[in-house]
mmCIF file of N, CA and C in Angstrom:
data_model
loop_
_atom_site.group_PDB
_atom_site.id
_atom_site.type_symbol
_atom_site.label_atom_id
_atom_site.label_comp_id
_atom_site.label_asym_id
_atom_site.label_seq_id
_atom_site.Cartn_x
_atom_site.Cartn_y
_atom_site.Cartn_z
ATOM 1 N N UNK A 1322 0.848 -1.185 0.000
ATOM 2 C CA UNK A 1322 0.000 0.000 0.000
ATOM 3 C C UNK A 1322 0.889 1.242 0.000
ATOM 4 N N UNK A 1323 0.621 2.142 -0.920
ATOM 5 C CA UNK A 1323 1.391 3.370 -1.039
ATOM 6 C C UNK A 1323 0.793 4.443 -0.136
ATOM 7 N N UNK A 1324 1.454 4.730 0.958
ATOM 8 C CA UNK A 1324 0.934 5.706 1.917
ATOM 9 C C UNK A 1324 1.160 7.139 1.444
ATOM 10 N N UNK A 1325 1.765 7.332 0.270
ATOM 11 C CA UNK A 1325 1.962 8.667 -0.277
ATOM 12 C C UNK A 1325 0.767 9.129 -1.094
ATOM 13 N N UNK A 1326 -0.279 8.361 -1.105
ATOM 14 C CA UNK A 1326 -1.470 8.719 -1.865
ATOM 15 C C UNK A 1326 -2.142 9.956 -1.274
ATOM 16 N N UNK A 1327 -2.756 10.735 -2.145
ATOM 17 C CA UNK A 1327 -3.462 11.945 -1.736
ATOM 18 C C UNK A 1327 -4.940 11.602 -1.600
ATOM 19 N N UNK A 1328 -5.496 11.874 -0.425
ATOM 20 C CA UNK A 1328 -6.884 11.515 -0.139
ATOM 21 C C UNK A 1328 -7.690 12.785 0.107
ATOM 22 N N UNK A 1329 -8.840 12.858 -0.548
ATOM 23 C CA UNK A 1329 -9.767 13.971 -0.375
ATOM 24 C C UNK A 1329 -10.939 13.506 0.480
ATOM 25 N N UNK A 1330 -11.123 14.150 1.634
ATOM 26 C CA UNK A 1330 -12.212 13.835 2.556
ATOM 27 C C UNK A 1330 -13.269 14.932 2.422
ATOM 28 N N UNK A 1331 -14.505 14.507 2.102
ATOM 29 C CA UNK A 1331 -15.585 15.463 1.852
ATOM 30 C C UNK A 1331 -16.732 15.197 2.832
ATOM 31 N N UNK A 1332 -16.976 16.149 3.713
ATOM 32 C CA UNK A 1332 -18.064 16.033 4.685
ATOM 33 C C UNK A 1332 -18.385 17.424 5.196
ATOM 34 N N UNK A 1333 -19.657 17.749 5.305
ATOM 35 C CA UNK A 1333 -20.037 19.078 5.791
ATOM 36 C C UNK A 1333 -19.858 19.214 7.302
ATOM 37 N N UNK A 1334 -19.681 18.120 8.003
ATOM 38 C CA UNK A 1334 -19.524 18.129 9.452
ATOM 39 C C UNK A 1334 -18.033 18.072 9.788
ATOM 40 N N UNK A 1335 -17.483 19.159 10.304
ATOM 41 C CA UNK A 1335 -16.041 19.238 10.537
ATOM 42 C C UNK A 1335 -15.542 18.161 11.503
ATOM 43 N N UNK A 1336 -16.373 17.775 12.476
ATOM 44 C CA UNK A 1336 -15.959 16.729 13.415
ATOM 45 C C UNK A 1336 -15.756 15.398 12.690
ATOM 46 N N UNK A 1337 -16.617 15.074 11.726
ATOM 47 C CA UNK A 1337 -16.451 13.832 10.977
ATOM 48 C C UNK A 1337 -15.188 13.892 10.111
ATOM 49 N N UNK A 1338 -14.902 15.044 9.514
ATOM 50 C CA UNK A 1338 -13.658 15.174 8.738
ATOM 51 C C UNK A 1338 -12.462 14.944 9.659
ATOM 52 N N UNK A 1339 -12.532 15.480 10.873
ATOM 53 C CA UNK A 1339 -11.438 15.318 11.828
ATOM 54 C C UNK A 1339 -11.278 13.840 12.227
ATOM 55 N N UNK A 1340 -12.383 13.145 12.437
ATOM 56 C CA UNK A 1340 -12.332 11.716 12.781
ATOM 57 C C UNK A 1340 -11.689 10.922 11.649
ATOM 58 N N UNK A 1341 -12.137 11.167 10.431
ATOM 59 C CA UNK A 1341 -11.584 10.429 9.276
ATOM 60 C C UNK A 1341 -10.110 10.778 9.101
ATOM 61 N N UNK A 1342 -9.771 12.052 9.241
ATOM 62 C CA UNK A 1342 -8.358 12.462 9.135
ATOM 63 C C UNK A 1342 -7.523 11.720 10.184
ATOM 64 N N UNK A 1343 -8.032 11.621 11.407
ATOM 65 C CA UNK A 1343 -7.311 10.916 12.464
ATOM 66 C C UNK A 1343 -7.084 9.452 12.127
ATOM 67 N N UNK A 1344 -8.111 8.803 11.586
ATOM 68 C CA UNK A 1344 -7.970 7.398 11.175
ATOM 69 C C UNK A 1344 -6.930 7.281 10.070
ATOM 70 N N UNK A 1345 -6.993 8.175 9.091
ATOM 71 C CA UNK A 1345 -6.039 8.129 7.982
ATOM 72 C C UNK A 1345 -4.612 8.346 8.477
ATOM 73 N N UNK A 1346 -4.436 9.240 9.433
ATOM 74 C CA UNK A 1346 -3.099 9.460 10.016
ATOM 75 C C UNK A 1346 -2.618 8.203 10.735
ATOM 76 N N UNK A 1347 -3.527 7.539 11.475
ATOM 77 C CA UNK A 1347 -3.176 6.273 12.134
ATOM 78 C C UNK A 1347 -2.732 5.233 11.113
ATOM 79 N N UNK A 1348 -3.360 5.265 9.935
ATOM 80 C CA UNK A 1348 -3.031 4.326 8.867
ATOM 81 C C UNK A 1348 -1.819 4.781 8.055
ATOM 82 N N UNK A 1349 -1.196 5.877 8.496
ATOM 83 C CA UNK A 1349 0.037 6.417 7.916
ATOM 84 C C UNK A 1349 -0.161 7.117 6.567
ATOM 85 N N UNK A 1350 -1.366 7.621 6.337
ATOM 86 C CA UNK A 1350 -1.585 8.477 5.169
ATOM 87 C C UNK A 1350 -1.323 9.900 5.614
ATOM 88 N N UNK A 1351 -0.503 10.619 4.875
ATOM 89 C CA UNK A 1351 -0.063 11.931 5.320
ATOM 90 C C UNK A 1351 -0.647 13.096 4.533
ATOM 91 N N UNK A 1352 -1.057 12.858 3.298
ATOM 92 C CA UNK A 1352 -1.557 13.958 2.472
ATOM 93 C C UNK A 1352 -3.067 13.840 2.369
ATOM 94 N N UNK A 1353 -3.747 14.662 3.160
ATOM 95 C CA UNK A 1353 -5.205 14.604 3.260
ATOM 96 C C UNK A 1353 -5.755 16.000 2.982
ATOM 97 N N UNK A 1354 -6.595 16.087 1.966
ATOM 98 C CA UNK A 1354 -7.278 17.332 1.635
ATOM 99 C C UNK A 1354 -8.692 17.243 2.173
ATOM 100 N N UNK A 1355 -9.290 18.391 2.489
ATOM 101 C CA UNK A 1355 -10.644 18.392 3.038
ATOM 102 C C UNK A 1355 -11.527 19.378 2.289
ATOM 103 N N UNK A 1356 -12.802 18.992 2.137
ATOM 104 C CA UNK A 1356 -13.812 19.865 1.551
ATOM 105 C C UNK A 1356 -15.098 19.691 2.342
ATOM 106 N N UNK A 1357 -15.908 20.762 2.415
ATOM 107 C CA UNK A 1357 -17.121 20.714 3.221
ATOM 108 C C UNK A 1357 -18.378 20.393 2.422
ATOM 109 N N UNK A 1358 -18.255 20.229 1.113
ATOM 110 C CA UNK A 1358 -19.374 19.772 0.294
ATOM 111 C C UNK A 1358 -18.852 19.392 -1.090
ATOM 112 N N UNK A 1359 -19.738 18.852 -1.916
ATOM 113 C CA UNK A 1359 -19.327 18.395 -3.240
ATOM 114 C C UNK A 1359 -18.849 19.503 -4.150
ATOM 115 N N UNK A 1360 -19.442 20.684 -4.025
ATOM 116 C CA UNK A 1360 -19.026 21.809 -4.866
ATOM 117 C C UNK A 1360 -17.576 22.196 -4.568
ATOM 118 N N UNK A 1361 -17.245 22.325 -3.299
ATOM 119 C CA UNK A 1361 -15.877 22.650 -2.902
ATOM 120 C C UNK A 1361 -14.927 21.532 -3.306
ATOM 121 N N UNK A 1362 -15.356 20.288 -3.137
ATOM 122 C CA UNK A 1362 -14.522 19.139 -3.509
ATOM 123 C C UNK A 1362 -14.251 19.134 -5.012
ATOM 124 N N UNK A 1363 -15.263 19.437 -5.813
ATOM 125 C CA UNK A 1363 -15.096 19.467 -7.266
ATOM 126 C C UNK A 1363 -14.065 20.536 -7.645
ATOM 127 N N UNK A 1364 -14.138 21.695 -6.998
ATOM 128 C CA UNK A 1364 -13.158 22.756 -7.255
ATOM 129 C C UNK A 1364 -11.754 22.293 -6.879
ATOM 130 N N UNK A 1365 -11.634 21.559 -5.785
ATOM 131 C CA UNK A 1365 -10.320 21.060 -5.361
ATOM 132 C C UNK A 1365 -9.759 20.059 -6.367
ATOM 133 N N UNK A 1366 -10.626 19.235 -6.936
ATOM 134 C CA UNK A 1366 -10.167 18.261 -7.931
ATOM 135 C C UNK A 1366 -9.553 18.950 -9.145
ATOM 136 N N UNK A 1367 -10.035 20.137 -9.459
ATOM 137 C CA UNK A 1367 -9.502 20.874 -10.605
ATOM 138 C C UNK A 1367 -8.074 21.357 -10.340
ATOM 139 N N UNK A 1368 -7.694 21.465 -9.065
ATOM 140 C CA UNK A 1368 -6.401 22.045 -8.691
ATOM 141 C C UNK A 1368 -5.393 21.035 -8.150
ATOM 142 N N UNK A 1369 -5.877 19.896 -7.654
ATOM 143 C CA UNK A 1369 -4.998 18.944 -6.969
ATOM 144 C C UNK A 1369 -5.186 17.535 -7.533
ATOM 145 N N UNK A 1370 -4.071 16.819 -7.660
ATOM 146 C CA UNK A 1370 -4.154 15.405 -7.999
ATOM 147 C C UNK A 1370 -4.667 14.681 -6.754
ATOM 148 N N UNK A 1371 -5.633 13.800 -6.939
ATOM 149 C CA UNK A 1371 -6.221 13.057 -5.824
ATOM 150 C C UNK A 1371 -6.243 11.574 -6.192
ATOM 151 N N UNK A 1372 -5.865 10.716 -5.237
ATOM 152 C CA UNK A 1372 -5.831 9.272 -5.480
ATOM 153 C C UNK A 1372 -7.046 8.543 -4.924
ATOM 154 N N UNK A 1373 -7.777 9.171 -4.005
ATOM 155 C CA UNK A 1373 -8.953 8.553 -3.393
ATOM 156 C C UNK A 1373 -9.852 9.644 -2.843
ATOM 157 N N UNK A 1374 -11.162 9.444 -3.005
ATOM 158 C CA UNK A 1374 -12.153 10.354 -2.430
ATOM 159 C C UNK A 1374 -12.954 9.579 -1.389
ATOM 160 N N UNK A 1375 -13.101 10.164 -0.202
ATOM 161 C CA UNK A 1375 -13.968 9.625 0.845
ATOM 162 C C UNK A 1375 -15.013 10.708 1.094
ATOM 163 N N UNK A 1376 -16.274 10.408 0.802
ATOM 164 C CA UNK A 1376 -17.308 11.440 0.841
ATOM 165 C C UNK A 1376 -18.541 11.010 1.618
ATOM 166 N N UNK A 1377 -19.132 11.985 2.304
ATOM 167 C CA UNK A 1377 -20.438 11.837 2.925
ATOM 168 C C UNK A 1377 -21.494 11.893 1.823
ATOM 169 N N UNK A 1378 -22.702 11.444 2.130
ATOM 170 C CA UNK A 1378 -23.820 11.502 1.189
ATOM 171 C C UNK A 1378 -24.571 12.828 1.335
ATOM 172 N N UNK A 1379 -25.013 13.132 2.563
ATOM 173 C CA UNK A 1379 -25.857 14.308 2.813
ATOM 174 C C UNK A 1379 -25.012 15.541 3.092
ATOM 175 N N UNK A 1380 -24.995 16.455 2.118
ATOM 176 C CA UNK A 1380 -24.273 17.715 2.267
ATOM 177 C C UNK A 1380 -25.022 18.802 1.509
ATOM 178 N N UNK A 1381 -24.865 20.056 1.949
ATOM 179 C CA UNK A 1381 -25.491 21.158 1.219
ATOM 180 C C UNK A 1381 -24.748 21.431 -0.094
ATOM 181 N N UNK A 1382 -25.305 22.273 -0.902
ATOM 182 C CA UNK A 1382 -24.725 22.729 -2.180
ATOM 183 C C UNK A 1382 -24.650 21.583 -3.196
ATOM 184 N N UNK A 1383 -23.840 20.566 -2.948
ATOM 185 C CA UNK A 1383 -23.786 19.389 -3.807
ATOM 186 C C UNK A 1383 -23.647 18.160 -2.919
ATOM 187 N N UNK A 1384 -24.618 17.280 -2.985
ATOM 188 C CA UNK A 1384 -24.597 16.066 -2.156
ATOM 189 C C UNK A 1384 -23.483 15.126 -2.606
ATOM 190 N N UNK A 1385 -23.195 14.157 -1.761
ATOM 191 C CA UNK A 1385 -22.175 13.171 -2.091
ATOM 192 C C UNK A 1385 -22.526 12.343 -3.310
ATOM 193 N N UNK A 1386 -23.809 11.976 -3.467
ATOM 194 C CA UNK A 1386 -24.201 11.169 -4.626
ATOM 195 C C UNK A 1386 -24.100 11.987 -5.909
ATOM 196 N N UNK A 1387 -24.437 13.260 -5.841
ATOM 197 C CA UNK A 1387 -24.291 14.133 -7.022
ATOM 198 C C UNK A 1387 -22.808 14.334 -7.333
ATOM 199 N N UNK A 1388 -21.982 14.487 -6.297
ATOM 200 C CA UNK A 1388 -20.536 14.620 -6.487
ATOM 201 C C UNK A 1388 -19.976 13.352 -7.128
ATOM 202 N N UNK A 1389 -20.406 12.182 -6.648
ATOM 203 C CA UNK A 1389 -19.979 10.912 -7.233
ATOM 204 C C UNK A 1389 -20.333 10.868 -8.719
ATOM 205 N N UNK A 1390 -21.562 11.229 -9.047
ATOM 206 C CA UNK A 1390 -21.991 11.221 -10.456
ATOM 207 C C UNK A 1390 -21.162 12.201 -11.298
ATOM 208 N N UNK A 1391 -20.850 13.349 -10.717
ATOM 209 C CA UNK A 1391 -20.042 14.350 -11.420
ATOM 210 C C UNK A 1391 -18.645 13.807 -11.690
ATOM 211 N N UNK A 1392 -18.048 13.175 -10.679
ATOM 212 C CA UNK A 1392 -16.712 12.582 -10.837
ATOM 213 C C UNK A 1392 -16.746 11.483 -11.902
ATOM 214 N N UNK A 1393 -17.725 10.615 -11.828
ATOM 215 C CA UNK A 1393 -17.805 9.493 -12.765
ATOM 216 C C UNK A 1393 -18.116 9.929 -14.199
ATOM 217 N N UNK A 1394 -18.724 11.098 -14.364
ATOM 218 C CA UNK A 1394 -19.032 11.577 -15.711
ATOM 219 C C UNK A 1394 -17.875 12.370 -16.327
ATOM 220 N N UNK A 1395 -16.819 12.573 -15.582
ATOM 221 C CA UNK A 1395 -15.664 13.341 -16.042
ATOM 222 C C UNK A 1395 -14.597 12.420 -16.637
ATOM 223 N N UNK A 1396 -14.149 12.726 -17.849
ATOM 224 C CA UNK A 1396 -13.082 11.930 -18.463
ATOM 225 C C UNK A 1396 -11.805 11.980 -17.640
ATOM 226 N N UNK A 1397 -11.555 13.121 -17.009
ATOM 227 C CA UNK A 1397 -10.315 13.305 -16.263
ATOM 228 C C UNK A 1397 -10.304 12.578 -14.918
ATOM 229 N N UNK A 1398 -11.461 12.478 -14.263
ATOM 230 C CA UNK A 1398 -11.498 11.974 -12.890
ATOM 231 C C UNK A 1398 -12.302 10.692 -12.690
ATOM 232 N N UNK A 1399 -12.900 10.147 -13.744
ATOM 233 C CA UNK A 1399 -13.844 9.030 -13.596
ATOM 234 C C UNK A 1399 -13.264 7.801 -12.906
ATOM 235 N N UNK A 1400 -11.942 7.626 -12.967
ATOM 236 C CA UNK A 1400 -11.353 6.402 -12.420
ATOM 237 C C UNK A 1400 -10.804 6.555 -10.994
ATOM 238 N N UNK A 1401 -11.015 7.713 -10.364
ATOM 239 C CA UNK A 1401 -10.554 7.890 -8.978
ATOM 240 C C UNK A 1401 -11.424 7.027 -8.067
ATOM 241 N N UNK A 1402 -10.816 6.179 -7.243
ATOM 242 C CA UNK A 1402 -11.615 5.403 -6.281
ATOM 243 C C UNK A 1402 -12.422 6.339 -5.381
ATOM 244 N N UNK A 1403 -13.672 5.969 -5.125
ATOM 245 C CA UNK A 1403 -14.599 6.837 -4.401
ATOM 246 C C UNK A 1403 -15.336 6.000 -3.364
ATOM 247 N N UNK A 1404 -15.120 6.321 -2.077
ATOM 248 C CA UNK A 1404 -15.779 5.616 -0.981
ATOM 249 C C UNK A 1404 -16.818 6.546 -0.357
ATOM 250 N N UNK A 1405 -18.038 6.055 -0.261
ATOM 251 C CA UNK A 1405 -19.117 6.808 0.385
ATOM 252 C C UNK A 1405 -19.161 6.387 1.852
ATOM 253 N N UNK A 1406 -19.059 7.362 2.758
ATOM 254 C CA UNK A 1406 -19.149 7.119 4.193
ATOM 255 C C UNK A 1406 -20.351 7.921 4.680
ATOM 256 N N UNK A 1407 -21.409 7.231 5.096
ATOM 257 C CA UNK A 1407 -22.660 7.930 5.348
ATOM 258 C C UNK A 1407 -23.531 7.240 6.387
ATOM 259 N N UNK A 1408 -24.447 7.979 6.934
ATOM 260 C CA UNK A 1408 -25.446 7.402 7.830
ATOM 261 C C UNK A 1408 -26.582 6.770 7.030
ATOM 262 N N UNK A 1409 -26.582 6.959 5.723
ATOM 263 C CA UNK A 1409 -27.630 6.435 4.850
ATOM 264 C C UNK A 1409 -27.384 4.941 4.575
ATOM 265 N N UNK A 1410 -27.983 4.089 5.380
ATOM 266 C CA UNK A 1410 -27.783 2.657 5.238
ATOM 267 C C UNK A 1410 -28.908 1.948 4.511
ATOM 268 N N UNK A 1411 -29.872 2.705 4.000
ATOM 269 C CA UNK A 1411 -30.995 2.089 3.299
ATOM 270 C C UNK A 1411 -30.520 1.356 2.043
ATOM 271 N N UNK A 1412 -31.103 0.202 1.790
ATOM 272 C CA UNK A 1412 -30.690 -0.610 0.656
ATOM 273 C C UNK A 1412 -30.756 0.173 -0.652
ATOM 274 N N UNK A 1413 -31.813 0.977 -0.821
ATOM 275 C CA UNK A 1413 -31.940 1.723 -2.076
ATOM 276 C C UNK A 1413 -30.830 2.765 -2.236
ATOM 277 N N UNK A 1414 -30.307 3.298 -1.134
ATOM 278 C CA UNK A 1414 -29.188 4.229 -1.217
ATOM 279 C C UNK A 1414 -27.912 3.501 -1.642
ATOM 280 N N UNK A 1415 -27.694 2.331 -1.073
ATOM 281 C CA UNK A 1415 -26.520 1.540 -1.440
ATOM 282 C C UNK A 1415 -26.597 1.180 -2.923
ATOM 283 N N UNK A 1416 -27.760 0.733 -3.374
ATOM 284 C CA UNK A 1416 -27.947 0.371 -4.784
ATOM 285 C C UNK A 1416 -27.704 1.590 -5.680
ATOM 286 N N UNK A 1417 -28.260 2.734 -5.288
ATOM 287 C CA UNK A 1417 -28.074 3.965 -6.073
ATOM 288 C C UNK A 1417 -26.590 4.319 -6.181
ATOM 289 N N UNK A 1418 -25.854 4.207 -5.072
ATOM 290 C CA UNK A 1418 -24.424 4.518 -5.079
ATOM 291 C C UNK A 1418 -23.655 3.536 -5.957
ATOM 292 N N UNK A 1419 -23.996 2.256 -5.883
ATOM 293 C CA UNK A 1419 -23.339 1.246 -6.724
ATOM 294 C C UNK A 1419 -23.606 1.535 -8.194
ATOM 295 N N UNK A 1420 -24.846 1.845 -8.517
ATOM 296 C CA UNK A 1420 -25.194 2.161 -9.904
ATOM 297 C C UNK A 1420 -24.470 3.416 -10.394
ATOM 298 N N UNK A 1421 -24.172 4.337 -9.484
ATOM 299 C CA UNK A 1421 -23.457 5.566 -9.844
ATOM 300 C C UNK A 1421 -21.948 5.345 -9.938
ATOM 301 N N UNK A 1422 -21.471 4.170 -9.501
ATOM 302 C CA UNK A 1422 -20.062 3.844 -9.652
ATOM 303 C C UNK A 1422 -19.207 3.973 -8.406
ATOM 304 N N UNK A 1423 -19.829 3.901 -7.223
ATOM 305 C CA UNK A 1423 -19.056 3.987 -5.986
ATOM 306 C C UNK A 1423 -18.108 2.788 -5.874
ATOM 307 N N UNK A 1424 -16.930 3.022 -5.293
ATOM 308 C CA UNK A 1424 -15.945 1.945 -5.110
ATOM 309 C C UNK A 1424 -16.165 1.190 -3.809
ATOM 310 N N UNK A 1425 -16.747 1.862 -2.822
ATOM 311 C CA UNK A 1425 -17.011 1.257 -1.528
ATOM 312 C C UNK A 1425 -18.043 2.080 -0.785
ATOM 313 N N UNK A 1426 -18.754 1.436 0.152
ATOM 314 C CA UNK A 1426 -19.842 2.096 0.876
ATOM 315 C C UNK A 1426 -19.730 1.709 2.338
ATOM 316 N N UNK A 1427 -19.625 2.702 3.209
ATOM 317 C CA UNK A 1427 -19.497 2.464 4.647
ATOM 318 C C UNK A 1427 -20.610 3.211 5.361
ATOM 319 N N UNK A 1428 -21.306 2.512 6.250
ATOM 320 C CA UNK A 1428 -22.368 3.141 7.040
ATOM 321 C C UNK A 1428 -21.787 3.561 8.389
ATOM 322 N N UNK A 1429 -22.045 4.839 8.763
ATOM 323 C CA UNK A 1429 -21.614 5.354 10.066
ATOM 324 C C UNK A 1429 -22.480 4.742 11.158
ATOM 325 N N UNK A 1430 -21.950 4.484 12.336
ATOM 326 C CA UNK A 1430 -20.541 4.619 12.704
ATOM 327 C C UNK A 1430 -19.724 3.458 12.139
ATOM 328 N N UNK A 1431 -18.424 3.649 12.045
ATOM 329 C CA UNK A 1431 -17.549 2.638 11.461
ATOM 330 C C UNK A 1431 -16.235 2.620 12.233
ATOM 331 N N UNK A 1432 -15.442 1.587 11.985
ATOM 332 C CA UNK A 1432 -14.146 1.459 12.653
ATOM 333 C C UNK A 1432 -13.020 1.770 11.673
ATOM 334 N N UNK A 1433 -11.846 1.985 12.217
ATOM 335 C CA UNK A 1433 -10.657 2.203 11.387
ATOM 336 C C UNK A 1433 -10.408 0.987 10.504
ATOM 337 N N UNK A 1434 -10.639 -0.207 11.053
ATOM 338 C CA UNK A 1434 -10.422 -1.438 10.280
ATOM 339 C C UNK A 1434 -11.364 -1.512 9.078
ATOM 340 N N UNK A 1435 -12.605 -1.072 9.262
ATOM 341 C CA UNK A 1435 -13.564 -1.073 8.158
ATOM 342 C C UNK A 1435 -13.102 -0.116 7.062
ATOM 343 N N UNK A 1436 -12.700 1.097 7.448
ATOM 344 C CA UNK A 1436 -12.232 2.068 6.466
ATOM 345 C C UNK A 1436 -10.995 1.544 5.749
ATOM 346 N N UNK A 1437 -10.065 0.982 6.493
ATOM 347 C CA UNK A 1437 -8.842 0.461 5.881
ATOM 348 C C UNK A 1437 -9.161 -0.644 4.874
ATOM 349 N N UNK A 1438 -10.062 -1.547 5.231
ATOM 350 C CA UNK A 1438 -10.438 -2.641 4.322
ATOM 351 C C UNK A 1438 -11.077 -2.097 3.045
ATOM 352 N N UNK A 1439 -11.974 -1.124 3.176
ATOM 353 C CA UNK A 1439 -12.624 -0.530 1.998
ATOM 354 C C UNK A 1439 -11.606 0.206 1.132
ATOM 355 N N UNK A 1440 -10.646 0.874 1.770
ATOM 356 C CA UNK A 1440 -9.602 1.581 1.017
ATOM 357 C C UNK A 1440 -8.726 0.576 0.276
ATOM 358 N N UNK A 1441 -8.315 -0.490 0.951
ATOM 359 C CA UNK A 1441 -7.487 -1.517 0.293
ATOM 360 C C UNK A 1441 -8.219 -2.085 -0.911
ATOM 361 N N UNK A 1442 -9.504 -2.347 -0.742
ATOM 362 C CA UNK A 1442 -10.322 -2.892 -1.821
ATOM 363 C C UNK A 1442 -10.427 -1.880 -2.977
ATOM 364 N N UNK A 1443 -10.672 -0.639 -2.656
ATOM 365 C CA UNK A 1443 -10.813 0.400 -3.692
ATOM 366 C C UNK A 1443 -9.509 0.595 -4.458
ATOM 367 N N UNK A 1444 -8.384 0.567 -3.772
ATOM 368 C CA UNK A 1444 -7.084 0.747 -4.446
ATOM 369 C C UNK A 1444 -6.716 -0.469 -5.298
ATOM 370 N N UNK A 1445 -7.223 -1.624 -4.950
ATOM 371 C CA UNK A 1445 -6.851 -2.832 -5.702
ATOM 372 C C UNK A 1445 -7.673 -3.017 -6.980
ATOM 373 N N UNK A 1446 -8.751 -2.240 -7.131
ATOM 374 C CA UNK A 1446 -9.597 -2.365 -8.333
ATOM 375 C C UNK A 1446 -9.004 -1.638 -9.516
#
């Protein structure tokens, strides 16, 4: 696993971004970018190379599912692994995310081991 990968964490709740950042630091990932919604994250993608996106579903301005669809519809960014981390555990939400091209789906609350496993899986695809 290449710990030099650049990870973009997208969540409107700053405490959740801090939790995910802490887990990523524990896993020895050092380059972590943060955005508070899909619109800000999309702007960041235009300026920074990103190797993985970890995004919430429910956010203002641009939701995580809309951000996922935007990423997947872009020739430049469509192949970036994208993990949805959300409280939305409904089967239809999971199906919608899979159909939109999500690489992994985690329902909050979650453990560091769960995130690490989903990241390993997303990077291996």
